[in-house]
PDB file of C-alpha atoms in Angstrom:
ATOM      1  CA  MET A 326       7.151  -4.572  11.366  1.00  0.00           C
ATOM      2  CA  GLU A 327      10.083  -5.576   9.202  1.00  0.00           C
ATOM      3  CA  VAL A 328      10.494  -9.114   7.900  1.00  0.00           C
ATOM      4  CA  LEU A 329      13.992 -10.566   8.069  1.00  0.00           C
ATOM      5  CA  GLU A 330      15.508 -13.643   6.456  1.00  0.00           C
ATOM      6  CA  PRO A 331      13.914 -17.059   7.163  1.00  0.00           C
ATOM      7  CA  ALA A 332      14.570 -18.065  10.734  1.00  0.00           C
ATOM      8  CA  VAL A 333      15.636 -21.669  11.111  1.00  0.00           C
ATOM      9  CA  ALA A 334      15.039 -23.232  14.509  1.00  0.00           C
ATOM     10  CA  TYR A 335      15.963 -26.715  15.790  1.00  0.00           C
ATOM     11  CA  ASN A 336      17.736 -27.433  12.467  1.00  0.00           C
ATOM     12  CA  LYS A 337      14.374 -28.035  10.793  1.00  0.00           C
ATOM     13  CA  ARG A 338      13.528 -26.033   7.700  1.00  0.00           C
ATOM     14  CA  HIS A 339       9.789 -26.714   7.267  1.00  0.00           C
ATOM     15  CA  TYR A 340       7.077 -26.593   9.889  1.00  0.00           C
ATOM     16  CA  THR A 341       3.417 -27.453  10.017  1.00  0.00           C
ATOM     17  CA  ILE A 342       0.951 -24.709  10.909  1.00  0.00           C
ATOM     18  CA  GLU A 343       0.412 -26.405  14.259  1.00  0.00           C
ATOM     19  CA  GLU A 344       4.150 -26.369  14.990  1.00  0.00           C
ATOM     20  CA  TYR A 345       4.399 -22.716  13.989  1.00  0.00           C
ATOM     21  CA  LEU A 346       1.493 -21.680  16.217  1.00  0.00           C
ATOM     22  CA  GLU A 347       2.893 -23.616  19.166  1.00  0.00           C
ATOM     23  CA  MET A 348       6.299 -21.966  18.741  1.00  0.00           C
ATOM     24  CA  GLU A 349       4.810 -18.516  18.138  1.00  0.00           C
ATOM     25  CA  ASN A 350       2.589 -18.679  21.201  1.00  0.00           C
ATOM     26  CA  ALA A 351       5.653 -19.434  23.323  1.00  0.00           C
ATOM     27  CA  SER A 352       7.837 -16.761  21.693  1.00  0.00           C
ATOM     28  CA  ASP A 353       8.436 -13.180  22.807  1.00  0.00           C
ATOM     29  CA  GLU A 354       9.223 -12.217  19.206  1.00  0.00           C
ATOM     30  CA  LYS A 355       6.966 -12.173  16.148  1.00  0.00           C
ATOM     31  CA  HIS A 356       7.411 -14.388  13.114  1.00  0.00           C
ATOM     32  CA  GLU A 357       5.636 -14.724   9.785  1.00  0.00           C
ATOM     33  CA  TYR A 358       4.789 -18.156   8.428  1.00  0.00           C
ATOM     34  CA  TYR A 359       4.460 -19.060   4.768  1.00  0.00           C
ATOM     35  CA  GLN A 360       4.336 -22.530   3.222  1.00  0.00           C
ATOM     36  CA  GLY A 361       6.316 -24.191   5.981  1.00  0.00           C
ATOM     37  CA  GLU A 362       8.939 -21.490   6.437  1.00  0.00           C
ATOM     38  CA  ILE A 363       9.214 -19.145   9.415  1.00  0.00           C
ATOM     39  CA  PHE A 364      10.462 -15.572   9.012  1.00  0.00           C
ATOM     40  CA  ALA A 365      11.663 -13.407  11.896  1.00  0.00           C
ATOM     41  CA  MET A 366      10.301  -9.870  12.192  1.00  0.00           C
ATOM     42  CA  SER A 367      12.267  -6.966  13.644  1.00  0.00           C
ATOM     43  CA  GLY A 368      10.878  -4.087  15.664  1.00  0.00           C
ATOM     44  CA  ALA A 369       9.635  -0.917  13.999  1.00  0.00           C
ATOM     45  CA  LYS A 370      11.502   2.387  14.123  1.00  0.00           C
ATOM     46  CA  LEU A 371      10.261   5.679  15.621  1.00  0.00           C
ATOM     47  CA  VAL A 372       8.780   7.211  12.450  1.00  0.00           C
ATOM     48  CA  HIS A 373       6.977   3.948  11.678  1.00  0.00           C
ATOM     49  CA  ASN A 374       5.463   3.874  15.174  1.00  0.00           C
ATOM     50  CA  GLU A 375       4.435   7.536  15.028  1.00  0.00           C
ATOM     51  CA  ILE A 376       2.548   7.026  11.773  1.00  0.00           C
ATOM     52  CA  THR A 377       0.917   3.831  13.070  1.00  0.00           C
ATOM     53  CA  SER A 378      -0.145   5.586  16.296  1.00  0.00           C
ATOM     54  CA  ASN A 379      -1.635   8.492  14.356  1.00  0.00           C
ATOM     55  CA  LEU A 380      -3.564   6.122  12.096  1.00  0.00           C
ATOM     56  CA  HIS A 381      -4.879   4.026  14.977  1.00  0.00           C
ATOM     57  CA  TYR A 382      -6.017   7.116  16.897  1.00  0.00           C
ATOM     58  CA  ARG A 383      -7.840   8.612  13.905  1.00  0.00           C
ATOM     59  CA  LEU A 384      -9.431   5.304  12.907  1.00  0.00           C
ATOM     60  CA  ARG A 385     -10.691   4.689  16.454  1.00  0.00           C
ATOM     61  CA  GLN A 386     -12.216   8.176  16.475  1.00  0.00           C
ATOM     62  CA  LYS A 387     -13.900   7.890  13.093  1.00  0.00           C
ATOM     63  CA  LEU A 388     -15.130   4.321  13.571  1.00  0.00           C
ATOM     64  CA  GLU A 389     -16.708   4.934  16.967  1.00  0.00           C
ATOM     65  CA  GLY A 390     -20.267   3.643  16.944  1.00  0.00           C
ATOM     66  CA  LYS A 391     -19.743   1.819  13.634  1.00  0.00           C
ATOM     67  CA  PRO A 392     -19.471  -1.954  13.103  1.00  0.00           C
ATOM     68  CA  CYS A 393     -15.781  -1.754  12.091  1.00  0.00           C
ATOM     69  CA  ARG A 394     -12.825  -1.822  14.486  1.00  0.00           C
ATOM     70  CA  PRO A 395      -9.080  -1.234  13.987  1.00  0.00           C
ATOM     71  CA  TYR A 396      -6.460  -3.568  15.441  1.00  0.00           C
ATOM     72  CA  GLY A 397      -2.715  -3.059  15.746  1.00  0.00           C
ATOM     73  CA  SER A 398       0.219  -5.277  14.863  1.00  0.00           C
ATOM     74  CA  ASP A 399      -0.215  -7.633  17.831  1.00  0.00           C
ATOM     75  CA  PHE A 400      -2.935  -9.450  15.900  1.00  0.00           C
ATOM     76  CA  ARG A 401      -2.098 -12.005  13.252  1.00  0.00           C
ATOM     77  CA  VAL A 402      -3.928 -12.363   9.977  1.00  0.00           C
ATOM     78  CA  HIS A 403      -4.124 -15.859   8.522  1.00  0.00           C
ATOM     79  CA  ILE A 404      -4.861 -16.462   4.848  1.00  0.00           C
ATOM     80  CA  GLU A 405      -6.178 -19.988   4.565  1.00  0.00           C
ATOM     81  CA  LYS A 406      -5.842 -20.130   0.770  1.00  0.00           C
ATOM     82  CA  ASN A 407      -2.054 -19.666   0.735  1.00  0.00           C
ATOM     83  CA  SER A 408      -1.056 -20.510   4.369  1.00  0.00           C
ATOM     84  CA  LEU A 409       0.361 -17.054   5.265  1.00  0.00           C
ATOM     85  CA  PHE A 410       0.343 -15.920   8.885  1.00  0.00           C
ATOM     86  CA  THR A 411       1.432 -12.293   9.242  1.00  0.00           C
ATOM     87  CA  TYR A 412       1.151  -9.223  11.463  1.00  0.00           C
ATOM     88  CA  PRO A 413      -0.095  -6.201   9.468  1.00  0.00           C
ATOM     89  CA  ASP A 414       0.585  -2.785  10.980  1.00  0.00           C
ATOM     90  CA  MET A 415      -3.157  -2.150  11.046  1.00  0.00           C
ATOM     91  CA  THR A 416      -6.110  -4.431  10.395  1.00  0.00           C
ATOM     92  CA  VAL A 417      -9.718  -3.256  10.262  1.00  0.00           C
ATOM     93  CA  VAL A 418     -12.456  -5.853  10.655  1.00  0.00           C
ATOM     94  CA  CYS A 419     -16.093  -5.021   9.990  1.00  0.00           C
ATOM     95  CA  GLY A 420     -18.710  -7.078  11.765  1.00  0.00           C
ATOM     96  CA  GLU A 421     -17.870 -10.153  13.785  1.00  0.00           C
ATOM     97  CA  VAL A 422     -14.203 -11.141  13.945  1.00  0.00           C
ATOM     98  CA  LEU A 423     -13.694 -14.585  12.441  1.00  0.00           C
ATOM     99  CA  SER A 424     -10.572 -16.403  13.582  1.00  0.00           C
ATOM    100  CA  LEU A 425      -8.838 -19.707  12.987  1.00  0.00           C
ATOM    101  CA  ASN A 426     -10.552 -22.375  15.130  1.00  0.00           C
ATOM    102  CA  ASN A 427     -12.260 -19.502  17.012  1.00  0.00           C
ATOM    103  CA  ASP A 428      -8.962 -18.687  18.738  1.00  0.00           C
ATOM    104  CA  ASN A 429      -9.589 -14.894  18.701  1.00  0.00           C
ATOM    105  CA  HIS A 430      -6.030 -14.285  17.534  1.00  0.00           C
ATOM    106  CA  ASN A 431      -5.589 -15.381  13.918  1.00  0.00           C
ATOM    107  CA  PHE A 432      -7.965 -13.103  11.994  1.00  0.00           C
ATOM    108  CA  LEU A 433      -9.520 -14.472   8.817  1.00  0.00           C
ATOM    109  CA  ASN A 434     -11.766 -11.611   7.657  1.00  0.00           C
ATOM    110  CA  PRO A 435     -10.062  -8.198   7.444  1.00  0.00           C
ATOM    111  CA  THR A 436     -11.846  -5.524   5.413  1.00  0.00           C
ATOM    112  CA  VAL A 437      -8.880  -3.124   5.256  1.00  0.00           C
ATOM    113  CA  ILE A 438      -5.167  -3.767   5.802  1.00  0.00           C
ATOM    114  CA  ILE A 439      -2.667  -0.939   6.275  1.00  0.00           C
ATOM    115  CA  GLU A 440       1.099  -1.364   6.065  1.00  0.00           C
ATOM    116  CA  VAL A 441       3.567   1.414   6.911  1.00  0.00           C
ATOM    117  CA  LEU A 442       6.454   1.093   4.499  1.00  0.00           C
ATOM    118  CA  SER A 443      10.121   1.144   5.420  1.00  0.00           C
ATOM    119  CA  PRO A 444      13.055   1.036   2.978  1.00  0.00           C
ATOM    120  CA  SER A 445      13.682  -2.648   3.700  1.00  0.00           C
ATOM    121  CA  THR A 446      10.039  -3.806   3.353  1.00  0.00           C
ATOM    122  CA  LYS A 447       8.461  -1.583   0.685  1.00  0.00           C
ATOM    123  CA  ASN A 448       9.189  -3.913  -2.239  1.00  0.00           C
ATOM    124  CA  TYR A 449       7.842  -6.941  -0.355  1.00  0.00           C
ATOM    125  CA  ASP A 450       4.739  -5.054   0.831  1.00  0.00           C
ATOM    126  CA  ARG A 451       3.977  -3.764  -2.687  1.00  0.00           C
ATOM    127  CA  GLY A 452       4.740  -7.046  -4.447  1.00  0.00           C
ATOM    128  CA  ASP A 453       4.654 -10.517  -2.928  1.00  0.00           C
ATOM    129  CA  LYS A 454       2.748  -9.537   0.196  1.00  0.00           C
ATOM    130  CA  PHE A 455       0.043  -7.745  -1.780  1.00  0.00           C
ATOM    131  CA  ARG A 456      -0.254 -10.796  -4.033  1.00  0.00           C
ATOM    132  CA  LEU A 457      -0.808 -12.969  -0.950  1.00  0.00           C
ATOM    133  CA  TYR A 458      -3.259 -10.502   0.612  1.00  0.00           C
ATOM    134  CA  ARG A 459      -5.384 -10.627  -2.544  1.00  0.00           C
ATOM    135  CA  ASP A 460      -6.342 -14.189  -1.567  1.00  0.00           C
ATOM    136  CA  ILE A 461      -8.391 -12.787   1.360  1.00  0.00           C
ATOM    137  CA  PRO A 462     -12.029 -12.893   0.176  1.00  0.00           C
ATOM    138  CA  THR A 463     -13.185 -10.119   2.552  1.00  0.00           C
ATOM    139  CA  LEU A 464     -10.369  -7.637   1.783  1.00  0.00           C
ATOM    140  CA  LYS A 465     -11.651  -4.444   0.124  1.00  0.00           C
ATOM    141  CA  GLU A 466      -8.704  -2.055   0.473  1.00  0.00           C
ATOM    142  CA  TYR A 467      -4.946  -2.348   0.956  1.00  0.00           C
ATOM    143  CA  ILE A 468      -3.238   0.875   2.034  1.00  0.00           C
ATOM    144  CA  LEU A 469       0.512   1.533   1.924  1.00  0.00           C
ATOM    145  CA  VAL A 470       1.819   4.514   3.895  1.00  0.00           C
ATOM    146  CA  ASP A 471       5.390   5.616   3.148  1.00  0.00           C
ATOM    147  CA  SER A 472       7.483   6.449   6.218  1.00  0.00           C
ATOM    148  CA  GLY A 473      10.192   8.300   4.272  1.00  0.00           C
ATOM    149  CA  THR A 474       8.085  10.814   2.364  1.00  0.00           C
ATOM    150  CA  VAL A 475       4.469  11.963   2.107  1.00  0.00           C
ATOM    151  CA  ASN A 476       3.027   9.238  -0.083  1.00  0.00           C
ATOM    152  CA  ILE A 477       0.051   6.922   0.393  1.00  0.00           C
ATOM    153  CA  GLU A 478      -1.066   4.272  -2.083  1.00  0.00           C
ATOM    154  CA  VAL A 479      -4.564   2.842  -1.817  1.00  0.00           C
ATOM    155  CA  PHE A 480      -5.413  -0.339  -3.680  1.00  0.00           C
ATOM    156  CA  ALA A 481      -9.180  -0.809  -3.710  1.00  0.00           C
ATOM    157  CA  ILE A 482     -11.178  -3.555  -5.348  1.00  0.00           C
ATOM    158  CA  ASN A 483     -13.743  -2.230  -7.817  1.00  0.00           C
ATOM    159  CA  ASN A 484     -17.161  -3.554  -8.871  1.00  0.00           C
ATOM    160  CA  ASN A 485     -15.522  -5.741 -11.522  1.00  0.00           C
ATOM    161  CA  GLY A 486     -13.265  -7.430  -8.970  1.00  0.00           C
ATOM    162  CA  ASN A 487     -10.133  -5.610 -10.166  1.00  0.00           C
ATOM    163  CA  TRP A 488      -7.712  -3.709  -7.948  1.00  0.00           C
ATOM    164  CA  GLU A 489      -7.352   0.011  -8.683  1.00  0.00           C
ATOM    165  CA  LEU A 490      -4.634   2.350  -7.383  1.00  0.00           C
ATOM    166  CA  GLN A 491      -5.228   5.822  -5.944  1.00  0.00           C
ATOM    167  CA  GLU A 492      -2.197   7.854  -4.787  1.00  0.00           C
ATOM    168  CA  TYR A 493      -1.954  10.734  -2.318  1.00  0.00           C
ATOM    169  CA  LYS A 494       1.210  12.855  -2.226  1.00  0.00           C
ATOM    170  CA  GLY A 495       0.384  16.162  -0.542  1.00  0.00           C
ATOM    171  CA  MET A 496      -0.100  17.177   3.085  1.00  0.00           C
ATOM    172  CA  ASP A 497      -3.188  19.089   1.978  1.00  0.00           C
ATOM    173  CA  GLU A 498      -4.835  15.946   0.586  1.00  0.00           C
ATOM    174  CA  VAL A 499      -7.422  13.763   2.310  1.00  0.00           C
ATOM    175  CA  LEU A 500      -7.179   9.972   2.301  1.00  0.00           C
ATOM    176  CA  GLN A 501     -10.461   8.345   1.297  1.00  0.00           C
ATOM    177  CA  ILE A 502     -11.070   4.886   2.742  1.00  0.00           C
ATOM    178  CA  ARG A 503     -14.210   3.995   0.835  1.00  0.00           C
ATOM    179  CA  ALA A 504     -14.676   0.545   2.366  1.00  0.00           C
ATOM    180  CA  LEU A 505     -15.052   2.255   5.761  1.00  0.00           C
ATOM    181  CA  GLN A 506     -16.813   5.377   4.429  1.00  0.00           C
ATOM    182  CA  LEU A 507     -14.374   7.733   6.119  1.00  0.00           C
ATOM    183  CA  GLU A 508     -11.661  10.281   5.414  1.00  0.00           C
ATOM    184  CA  ILE A 509      -8.376  11.097   7.179  1.00  0.00           C
ATOM    185  CA  SER A 510      -6.232  14.075   6.226  1.00  0.00           C
ATOM    186  CA  LEU A 511      -2.604  13.325   5.394  1.00  0.00           C
ATOM    187  CA  SER A 512      -1.614  16.105   7.791  1.00  0.00           C
ATOM    188  CA  ASP A 513      -3.198  14.042  10.596  1.00  0.00           C
ATOM    189  CA  ILE A 514      -1.508  10.827   9.458  1.00  0.00           C
ATOM    190  CA  TYR A 515       1.925  12.488   9.337  1.00  0.00           C
ATOM    191  CA  ASP A 516       1.324  14.734  12.361  1.00  0.00           C
ATOM    192  CA  GLY A 517       4.543  15.222  14.348  1.00  0.00           C
ATOM    193  CA  VAL A 518       6.498  12.886  12.070  1.00  0.00           C
ATOM    194  CA  LYS A 519       9.996  13.935  10.988  1.00  0.00           C
ATOM    195  CA  LEU A 520      10.300  12.548   7.485  1.00  0.00           C
ATOM    196  CA  ALA A 521      13.677  11.724   5.987  1.00  0.00           C
ATOM    197  CA  GLU A 522      12.858  13.678   2.824  1.00  0.00           C
ATOM    198  CA  ALA A 523      11.056  16.572   4.494  1.00  0.00           C
TER     199      ALA A 523
END
């Protein structure tokens, strides 16, 4: 999903979380929320959806019978420490899903978050959004998949509590998701995808 400029509704610039959730539950469109501001999100393009579909399919296969489960972009993640509500392209939760007020919709405990990058969101996803995601105590890996070229960045938290970067840039490489103890080949992730720089 792509985040647009702040959306102002009813001539009011700041909203409480309760107001945001009430508006969002009644809306047909998705919006992010951060510190009182609401941001509209646009729909994803074909390449973005193809990559997301490939990832979801492979994750479902490889996680079958395990205590972790992948969820698509219809599920919100809420970060209580900084107030963000957002819709990652893919969220993997291991164990019981914890949600805000047990509402089964606003996830609090993702283990892995995957974002598929587009030209308009890649700087936000790599910068401010990653900074906000780091406030999630259960998050072990943050994966960025480029939709313009074969390139995957994996930020994983190490034993010292620091984030380390691992990059994958070849179709013959295999993505390691250590928090889930699984591998997915880049050729499977980009299967059938017509890349702009191919």
